[in-house]
Coordinates of C-alpha atoms in Angstrom, one line a residue:
X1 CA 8.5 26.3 -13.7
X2 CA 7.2 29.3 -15.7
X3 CA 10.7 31.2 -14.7
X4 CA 13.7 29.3 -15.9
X5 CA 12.4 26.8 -18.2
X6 CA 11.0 29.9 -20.3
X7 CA 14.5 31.2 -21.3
X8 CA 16.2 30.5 -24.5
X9 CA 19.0 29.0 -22.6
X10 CA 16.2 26.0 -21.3
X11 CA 14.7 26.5 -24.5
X12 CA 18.0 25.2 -26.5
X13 CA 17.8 22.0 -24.5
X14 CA 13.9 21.5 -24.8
X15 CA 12.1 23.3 -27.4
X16 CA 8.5 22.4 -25.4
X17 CA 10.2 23.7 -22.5
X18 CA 9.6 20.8 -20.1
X19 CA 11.1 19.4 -17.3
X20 CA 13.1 17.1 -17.0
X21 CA 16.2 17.7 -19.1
X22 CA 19.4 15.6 -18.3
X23 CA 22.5 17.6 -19.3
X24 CA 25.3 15.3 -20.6
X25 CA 28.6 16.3 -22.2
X26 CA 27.5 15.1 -25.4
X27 CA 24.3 17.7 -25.2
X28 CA 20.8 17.6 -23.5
X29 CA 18.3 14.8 -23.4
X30 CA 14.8 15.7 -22.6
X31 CA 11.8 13.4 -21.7
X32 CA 11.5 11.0 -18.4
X33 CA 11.5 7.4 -20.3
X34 CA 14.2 8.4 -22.5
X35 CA 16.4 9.9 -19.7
X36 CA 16.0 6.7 -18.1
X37 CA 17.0 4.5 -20.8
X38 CA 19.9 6.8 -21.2
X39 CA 21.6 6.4 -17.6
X40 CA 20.3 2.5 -17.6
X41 CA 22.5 2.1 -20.5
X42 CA 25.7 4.3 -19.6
X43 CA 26.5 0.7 -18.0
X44 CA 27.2 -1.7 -19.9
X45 CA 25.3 -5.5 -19.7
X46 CA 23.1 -3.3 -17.1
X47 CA 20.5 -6.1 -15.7
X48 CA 18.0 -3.5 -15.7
X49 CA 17.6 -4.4 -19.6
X50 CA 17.7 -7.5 -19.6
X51 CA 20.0 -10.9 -20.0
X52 CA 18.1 -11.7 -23.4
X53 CA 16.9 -9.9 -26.9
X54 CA 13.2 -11.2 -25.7
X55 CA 14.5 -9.7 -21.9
X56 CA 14.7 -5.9 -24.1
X57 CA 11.8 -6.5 -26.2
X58 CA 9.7 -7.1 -23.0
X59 CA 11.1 -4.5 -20.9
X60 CA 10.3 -1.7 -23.8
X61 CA 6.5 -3.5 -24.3
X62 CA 6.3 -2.6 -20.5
X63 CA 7.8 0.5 -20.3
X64 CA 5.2 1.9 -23.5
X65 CA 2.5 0.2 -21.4
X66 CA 3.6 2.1 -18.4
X67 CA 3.4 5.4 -20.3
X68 CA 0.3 4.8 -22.2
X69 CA -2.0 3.2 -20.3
X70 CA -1.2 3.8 -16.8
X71 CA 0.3 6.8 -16.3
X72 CA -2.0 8.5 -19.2
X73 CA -5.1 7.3 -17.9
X74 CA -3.9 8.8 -14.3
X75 CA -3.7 11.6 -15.5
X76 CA -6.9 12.0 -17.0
X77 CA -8.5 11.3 -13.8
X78 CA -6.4 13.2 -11.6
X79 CA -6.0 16.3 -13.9
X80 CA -9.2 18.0 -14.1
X81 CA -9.8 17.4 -10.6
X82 CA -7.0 19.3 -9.2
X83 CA -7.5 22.2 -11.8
X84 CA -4.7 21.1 -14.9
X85 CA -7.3 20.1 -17.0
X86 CA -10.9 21.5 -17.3
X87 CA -12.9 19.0 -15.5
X88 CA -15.8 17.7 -17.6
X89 CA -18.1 15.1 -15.5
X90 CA -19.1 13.2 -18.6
X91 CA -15.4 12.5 -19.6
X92 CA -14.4 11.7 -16.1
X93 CA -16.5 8.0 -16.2
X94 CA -14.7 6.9 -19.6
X95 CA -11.1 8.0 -17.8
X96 CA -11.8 5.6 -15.3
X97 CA -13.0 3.3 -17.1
X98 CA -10.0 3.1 -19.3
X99 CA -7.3 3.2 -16.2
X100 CA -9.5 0.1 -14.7
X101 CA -9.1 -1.6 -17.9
X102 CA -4.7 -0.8 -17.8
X103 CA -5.0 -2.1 -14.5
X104 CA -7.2 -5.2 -14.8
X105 CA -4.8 -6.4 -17.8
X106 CA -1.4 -5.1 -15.2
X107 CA -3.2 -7.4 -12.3
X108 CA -3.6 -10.6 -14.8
X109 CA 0.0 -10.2 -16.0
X110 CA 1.2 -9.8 -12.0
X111 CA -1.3 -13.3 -11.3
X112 CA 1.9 -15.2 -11.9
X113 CA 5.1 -12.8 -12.2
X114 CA 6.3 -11.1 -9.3
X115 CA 8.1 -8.8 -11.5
X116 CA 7.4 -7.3 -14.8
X117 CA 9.7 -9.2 -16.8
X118 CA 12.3 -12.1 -16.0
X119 CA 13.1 -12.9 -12.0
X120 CA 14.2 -9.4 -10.7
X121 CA 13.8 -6.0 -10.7
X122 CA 14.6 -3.8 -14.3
X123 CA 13.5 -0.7 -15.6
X124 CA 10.2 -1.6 -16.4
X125 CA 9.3 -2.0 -12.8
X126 CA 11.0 1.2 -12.1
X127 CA 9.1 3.2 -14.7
X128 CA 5.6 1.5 -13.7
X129 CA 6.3 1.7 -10.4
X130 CA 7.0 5.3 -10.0
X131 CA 3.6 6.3 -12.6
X132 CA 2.0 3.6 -10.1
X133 CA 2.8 5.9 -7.3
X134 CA 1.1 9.5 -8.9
X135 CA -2.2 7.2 -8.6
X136 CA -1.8 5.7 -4.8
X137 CA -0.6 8.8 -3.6
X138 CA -3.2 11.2 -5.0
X139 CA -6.2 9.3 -6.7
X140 CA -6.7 5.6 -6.0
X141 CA -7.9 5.0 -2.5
X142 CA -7.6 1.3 -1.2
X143 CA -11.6 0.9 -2.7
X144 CA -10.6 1.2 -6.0
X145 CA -7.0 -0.2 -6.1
X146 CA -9.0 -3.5 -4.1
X147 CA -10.3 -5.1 -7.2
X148 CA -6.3 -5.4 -8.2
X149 CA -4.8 -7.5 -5.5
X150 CA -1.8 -8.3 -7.6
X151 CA -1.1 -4.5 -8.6
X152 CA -1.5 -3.6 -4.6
X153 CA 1.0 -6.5 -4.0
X154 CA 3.9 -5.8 -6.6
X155 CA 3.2 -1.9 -6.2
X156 CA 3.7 -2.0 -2.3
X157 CA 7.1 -4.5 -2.6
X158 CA 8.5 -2.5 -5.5
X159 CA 8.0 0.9 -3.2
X160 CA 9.6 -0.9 -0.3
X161 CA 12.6 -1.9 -1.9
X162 CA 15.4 0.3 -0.1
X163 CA 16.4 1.7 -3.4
X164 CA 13.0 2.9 -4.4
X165 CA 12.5 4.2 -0.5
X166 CA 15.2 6.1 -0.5
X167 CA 13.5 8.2 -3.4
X168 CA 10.3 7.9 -2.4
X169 CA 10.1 8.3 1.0
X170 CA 7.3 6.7 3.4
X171 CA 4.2 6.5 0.6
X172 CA 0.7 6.6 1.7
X173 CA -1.9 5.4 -0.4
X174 CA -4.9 8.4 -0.3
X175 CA -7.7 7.6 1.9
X176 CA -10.4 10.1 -0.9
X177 CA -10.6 11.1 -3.8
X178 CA -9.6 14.8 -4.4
X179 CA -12.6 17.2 -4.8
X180 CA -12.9 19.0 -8.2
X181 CA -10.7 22.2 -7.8
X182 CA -13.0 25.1 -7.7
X183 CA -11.8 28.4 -8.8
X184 CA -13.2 32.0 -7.0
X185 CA -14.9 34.1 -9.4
X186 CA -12.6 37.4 -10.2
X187 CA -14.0 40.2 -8.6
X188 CA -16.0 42.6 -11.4
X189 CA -15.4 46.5 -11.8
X190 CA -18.7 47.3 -10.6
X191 CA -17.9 45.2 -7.2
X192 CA -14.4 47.1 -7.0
X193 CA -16.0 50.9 -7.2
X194 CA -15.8 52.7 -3.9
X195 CA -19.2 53.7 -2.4
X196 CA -20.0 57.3 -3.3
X197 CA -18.8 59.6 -0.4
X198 CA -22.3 61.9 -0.2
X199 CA -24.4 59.4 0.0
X200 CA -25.4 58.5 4.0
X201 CA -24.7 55.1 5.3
X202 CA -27.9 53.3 5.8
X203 CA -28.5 52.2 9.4
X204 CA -28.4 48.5 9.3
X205 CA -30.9 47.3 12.1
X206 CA -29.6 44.0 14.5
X207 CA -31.2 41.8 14.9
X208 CA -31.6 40.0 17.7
X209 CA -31.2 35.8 17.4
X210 CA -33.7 33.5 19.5
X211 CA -32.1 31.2 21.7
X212 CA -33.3 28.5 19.3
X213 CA -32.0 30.2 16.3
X214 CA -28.6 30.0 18.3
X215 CA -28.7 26.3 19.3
X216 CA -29.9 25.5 15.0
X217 CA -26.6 27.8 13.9
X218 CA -24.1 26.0 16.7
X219 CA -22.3 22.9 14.9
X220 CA -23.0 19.7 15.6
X221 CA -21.1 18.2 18.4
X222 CA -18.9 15.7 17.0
X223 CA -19.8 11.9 17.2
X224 CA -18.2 9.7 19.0
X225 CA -16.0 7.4 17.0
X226 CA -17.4 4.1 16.8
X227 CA -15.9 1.0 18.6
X228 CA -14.5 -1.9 17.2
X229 CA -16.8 -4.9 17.4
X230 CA -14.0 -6.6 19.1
X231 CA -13.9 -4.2 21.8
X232 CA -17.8 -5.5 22.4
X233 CA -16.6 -9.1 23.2
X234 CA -17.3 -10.5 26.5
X235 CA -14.0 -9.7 28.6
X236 CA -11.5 -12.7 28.2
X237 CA -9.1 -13.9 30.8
X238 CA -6.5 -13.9 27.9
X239 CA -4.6 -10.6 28.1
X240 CA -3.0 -10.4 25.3
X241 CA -0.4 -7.9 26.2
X242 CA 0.7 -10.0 29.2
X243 CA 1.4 -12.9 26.5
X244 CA 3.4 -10.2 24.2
X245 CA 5.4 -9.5 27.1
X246 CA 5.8 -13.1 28.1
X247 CA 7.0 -13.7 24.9
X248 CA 9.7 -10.9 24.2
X249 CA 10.7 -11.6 27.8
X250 CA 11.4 -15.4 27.4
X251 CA 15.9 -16.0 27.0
X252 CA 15.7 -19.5 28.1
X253 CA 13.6 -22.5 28.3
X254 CA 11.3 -20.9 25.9
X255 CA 9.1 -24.2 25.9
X256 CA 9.0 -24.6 29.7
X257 CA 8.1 -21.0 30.2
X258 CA 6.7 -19.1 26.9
X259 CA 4.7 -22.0 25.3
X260 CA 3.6 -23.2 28.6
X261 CA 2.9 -20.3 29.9
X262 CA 0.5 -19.5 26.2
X263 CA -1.3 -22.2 26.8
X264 CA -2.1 -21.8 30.2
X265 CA -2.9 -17.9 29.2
X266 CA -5.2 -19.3 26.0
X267 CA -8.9 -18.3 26.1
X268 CA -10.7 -20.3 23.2
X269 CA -14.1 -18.7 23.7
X270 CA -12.1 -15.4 23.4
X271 CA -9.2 -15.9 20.8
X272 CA -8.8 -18.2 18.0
X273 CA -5.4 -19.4 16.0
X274 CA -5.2 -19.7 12.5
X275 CA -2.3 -21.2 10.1
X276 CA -1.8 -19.1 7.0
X277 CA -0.1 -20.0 3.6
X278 CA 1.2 -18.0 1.0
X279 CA -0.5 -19.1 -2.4
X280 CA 2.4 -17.7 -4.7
X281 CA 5.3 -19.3 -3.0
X282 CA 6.5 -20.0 -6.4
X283 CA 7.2 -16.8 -7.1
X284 CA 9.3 -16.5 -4.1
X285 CA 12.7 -17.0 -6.3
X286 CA 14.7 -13.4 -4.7
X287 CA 15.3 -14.3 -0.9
X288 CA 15.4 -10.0 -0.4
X289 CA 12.2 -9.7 -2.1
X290 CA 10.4 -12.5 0.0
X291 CA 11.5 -11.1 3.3
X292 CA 10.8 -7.3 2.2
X293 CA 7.3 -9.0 1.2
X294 CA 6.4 -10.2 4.5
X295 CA 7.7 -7.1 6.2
X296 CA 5.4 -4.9 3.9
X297 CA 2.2 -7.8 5.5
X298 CA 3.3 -7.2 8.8
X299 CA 3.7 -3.2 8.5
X300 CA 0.2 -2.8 6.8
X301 CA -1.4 -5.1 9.8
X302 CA -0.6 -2.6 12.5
X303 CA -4.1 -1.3 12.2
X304 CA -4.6 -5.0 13.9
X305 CA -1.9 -4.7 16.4
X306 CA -4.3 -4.2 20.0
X307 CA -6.3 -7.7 18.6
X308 CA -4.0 -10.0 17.4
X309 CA -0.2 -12.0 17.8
X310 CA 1.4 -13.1 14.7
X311 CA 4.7 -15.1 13.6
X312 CA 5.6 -15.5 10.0
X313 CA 8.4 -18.1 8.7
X314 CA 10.1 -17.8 5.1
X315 CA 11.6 -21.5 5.1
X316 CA 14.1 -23.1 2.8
X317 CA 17.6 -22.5 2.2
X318 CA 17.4 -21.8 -1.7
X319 CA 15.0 -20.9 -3.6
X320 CA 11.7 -20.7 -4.1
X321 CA 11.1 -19.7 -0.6
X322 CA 8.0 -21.1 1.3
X323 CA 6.2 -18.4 3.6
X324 CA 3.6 -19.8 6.1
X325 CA 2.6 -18.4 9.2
X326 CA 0.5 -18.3 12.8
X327 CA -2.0 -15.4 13.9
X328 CA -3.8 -15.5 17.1
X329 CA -6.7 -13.3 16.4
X330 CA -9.1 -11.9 19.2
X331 CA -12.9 -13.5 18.4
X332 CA -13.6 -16.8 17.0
X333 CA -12.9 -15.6 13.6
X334 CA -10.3 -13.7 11.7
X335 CA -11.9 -10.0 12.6
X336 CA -14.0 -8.4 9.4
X337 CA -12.0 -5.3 9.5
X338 CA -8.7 -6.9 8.8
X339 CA -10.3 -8.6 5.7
X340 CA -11.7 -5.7 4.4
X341 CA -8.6 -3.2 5.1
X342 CA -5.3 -5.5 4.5
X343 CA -5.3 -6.3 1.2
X344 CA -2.7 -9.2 1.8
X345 CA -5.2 -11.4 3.6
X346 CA -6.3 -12.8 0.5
X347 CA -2.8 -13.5 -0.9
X348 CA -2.7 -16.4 1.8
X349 CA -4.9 -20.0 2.4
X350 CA -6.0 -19.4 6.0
X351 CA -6.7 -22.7 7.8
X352 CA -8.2 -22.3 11.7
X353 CA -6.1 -24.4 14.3
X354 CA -8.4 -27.5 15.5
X355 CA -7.1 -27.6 19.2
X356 CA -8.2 -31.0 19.6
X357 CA -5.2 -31.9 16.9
X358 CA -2.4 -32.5 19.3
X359 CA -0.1 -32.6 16.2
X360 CA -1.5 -29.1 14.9
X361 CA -1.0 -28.3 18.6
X362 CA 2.6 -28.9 18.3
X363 CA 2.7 -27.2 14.9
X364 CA 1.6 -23.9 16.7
X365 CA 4.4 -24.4 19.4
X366 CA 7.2 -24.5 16.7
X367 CA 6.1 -21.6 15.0
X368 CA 5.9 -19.5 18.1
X369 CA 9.3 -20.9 18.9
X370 CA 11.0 -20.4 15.4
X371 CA 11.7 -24.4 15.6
X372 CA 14.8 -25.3 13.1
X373 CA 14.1 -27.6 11.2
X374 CA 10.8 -26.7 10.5
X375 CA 8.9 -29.3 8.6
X376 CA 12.1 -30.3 7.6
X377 CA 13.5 -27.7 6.0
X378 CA 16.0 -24.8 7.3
X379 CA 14.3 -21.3 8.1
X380 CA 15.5 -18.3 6.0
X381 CA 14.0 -15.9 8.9
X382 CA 11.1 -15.7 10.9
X383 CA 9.5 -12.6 12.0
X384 CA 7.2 -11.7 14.7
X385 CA 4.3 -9.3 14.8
X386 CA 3.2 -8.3 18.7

């Protein structure tokens, strides 16, 4: 940039003298959404447009609204922050006002679609998507992003998707907000002169710092880093590592010795089980999708891993797919910090076990032992989070 894209060569290809430019053997093609159109269509009946006229029609509304709204009003944020734009305070509020506003209508939309248009993925999603990602990656911490639960959902399954992976690579979403770029003030003439040779150097008198004036200058000693309420819990006699090993250790007899062996480990003053229910499972209508859904819940719950033991079930042998699931949790509740930092809790009903249910009882040993049938229907996987 500034180098190569400034020559008439680049120039003859983009008079603005932008990147990207696709070179194709019938000439140049310059700007991102119409690149991608191009190369979606160099295959013919291409899914990624569509099966339908209305298919087309909604894929482009999405695609404009992807440009416009969300990746514009991005930019206005991020821009003059990290000193593209000049940064004016009393424009920044309006900017995020207006990408809140792209985002509330993107999370109603997502309420009941899994995918931007139709039942899979086409290049709407890929387009929104990969704006989406400019915002996660360098503006919208988990804080703001919370208020869009459906956005957070379909952004985090689009990005682990092993097509969009491969591109992406392992994306974090931005735990702050970038600071307003600052730039050094250029150093004036009268600063650069050289001191005049004749005159003597003044002696500079030391002086000498109090012992108090010392300790006030030394940085503070850094605090200790909080614990987690749950490490403040009377001990338990449940260890739950011990039952993560009996489990992954258990070949055979798995009732005799795993789910005995759980209950006989099971501390109810200390731990607490809890059935969860996925609230979209209509949606579920792309087995892939569904299973890379669950694995994107169970890879954002590792912050939970040292407090809790978890099996998720996607059931039923054609679509839509059910996904239900077990957690034992350490404390009587499901722990505040999960709530607050998984965004996927609230995608699922959460029903506590009553452990004087002998039948809900049971229901907990078939889900620990991926039981086939389950409920009467055949599993599609089960997965297990320990």
């Amino acid at each position: 940039m500034g180098v190569s894209n400034k020559t008439p060569e680049f120039l003859k290809m983009n008079p603005i003298g932008k990147i990207p430019v696709l070179e194709t053997p019938d000439g140049p093609i310059f700007e991102s959404n119409a690149i991608a159109r191009y190369v979606t269509r160099l295959k013919a009946d291409n899914p990624l447009y569509g099966t339908s006229l209305i298919d087309y029609g909604r894929i482009e509304q999405w695609i404009d609204f992807a440009t416009t709204e969300i990746d514009v009003n991005i930019g206005r944020w991020l821009y003059p922050r990290i000193g593209i734009a000049i940064y004016l305070p009393l424009a920044e509020e309006p900017a995020i006002a207006a990408l809140k506003r792209s985002l509330g209508a993107l999370n109603t939309h997502l309420a009941s679609n899994t995918y931007l248009v139709g039942h899979g993925i086409t290049l709407a999603d890929i387009i929104m998507t990969c704006n989406l990602s400019a915002g996660f990656r360098r503006i919208m911490t988990k804080s703001f992003t919370s208020e869009f639960p459906h956005v957070e959902r379909y952004f985090w399954t689009m990005v682990n998707q092993p097509k969009f992976h491969k591109i992406l690579g392992d994306l974090k979403q931005t735990e702050s907000v970038p600071p307003v770029a600052s730039k050094k003030p250029a150093q004036t003439k009268e600063s650069a002169k050289p001191e005049p040779k004749d005159e003597p150097k003044k002696e500079v008198k030391k002086e000498v710092v109090k012992p108090k004036d010392v300790a006030a200058e030394e940085e503070e000693a850094p605090k200790p880093k909080p614990k987690n309420p749950l490490d403040l819990l009377p001990p338990s006699k449940m260890i739950l590592d011990e039952w993560k090993r009996l489990y992954s250790n258990t070949k055979s007899n798995f009732r005799e010795v795993a789910i005995k062996g759980f209950w006989d480990m099971f501390d109810a003053e200390g731990y607490s089980l809890w059935f969860c229910n996925y609230k979209y499972n209509d949606e579920n209508t792309v087995s892939f999708v569904t299973l890379n859904k669950v694995s994107g819940f169970l890879q954002r719950m590792d912050l939970a891993r040292k407090y809790a033991f978890g099996k998720m079930l996607i059931i039923g042998s054609e679509p839509p797919f059910k996904v239900k699931g077990l957690w034992l949790f350490r404390g009587k509740e499901i722990p505040q910090f999960v709530l607050d930092e998984c965004y996927d809790m609230e995608l699922y009903e959460w029903t506590k076990v009553d452990l004087n249910d002998e039948a809900q009882k049971e229901r907990v040993n078939q889900m620990i032992e991926d039981a086939e049938p389950f409920e009467g229907e055949a599993l599609l996987d089960a997965k297990c989070f320990k």
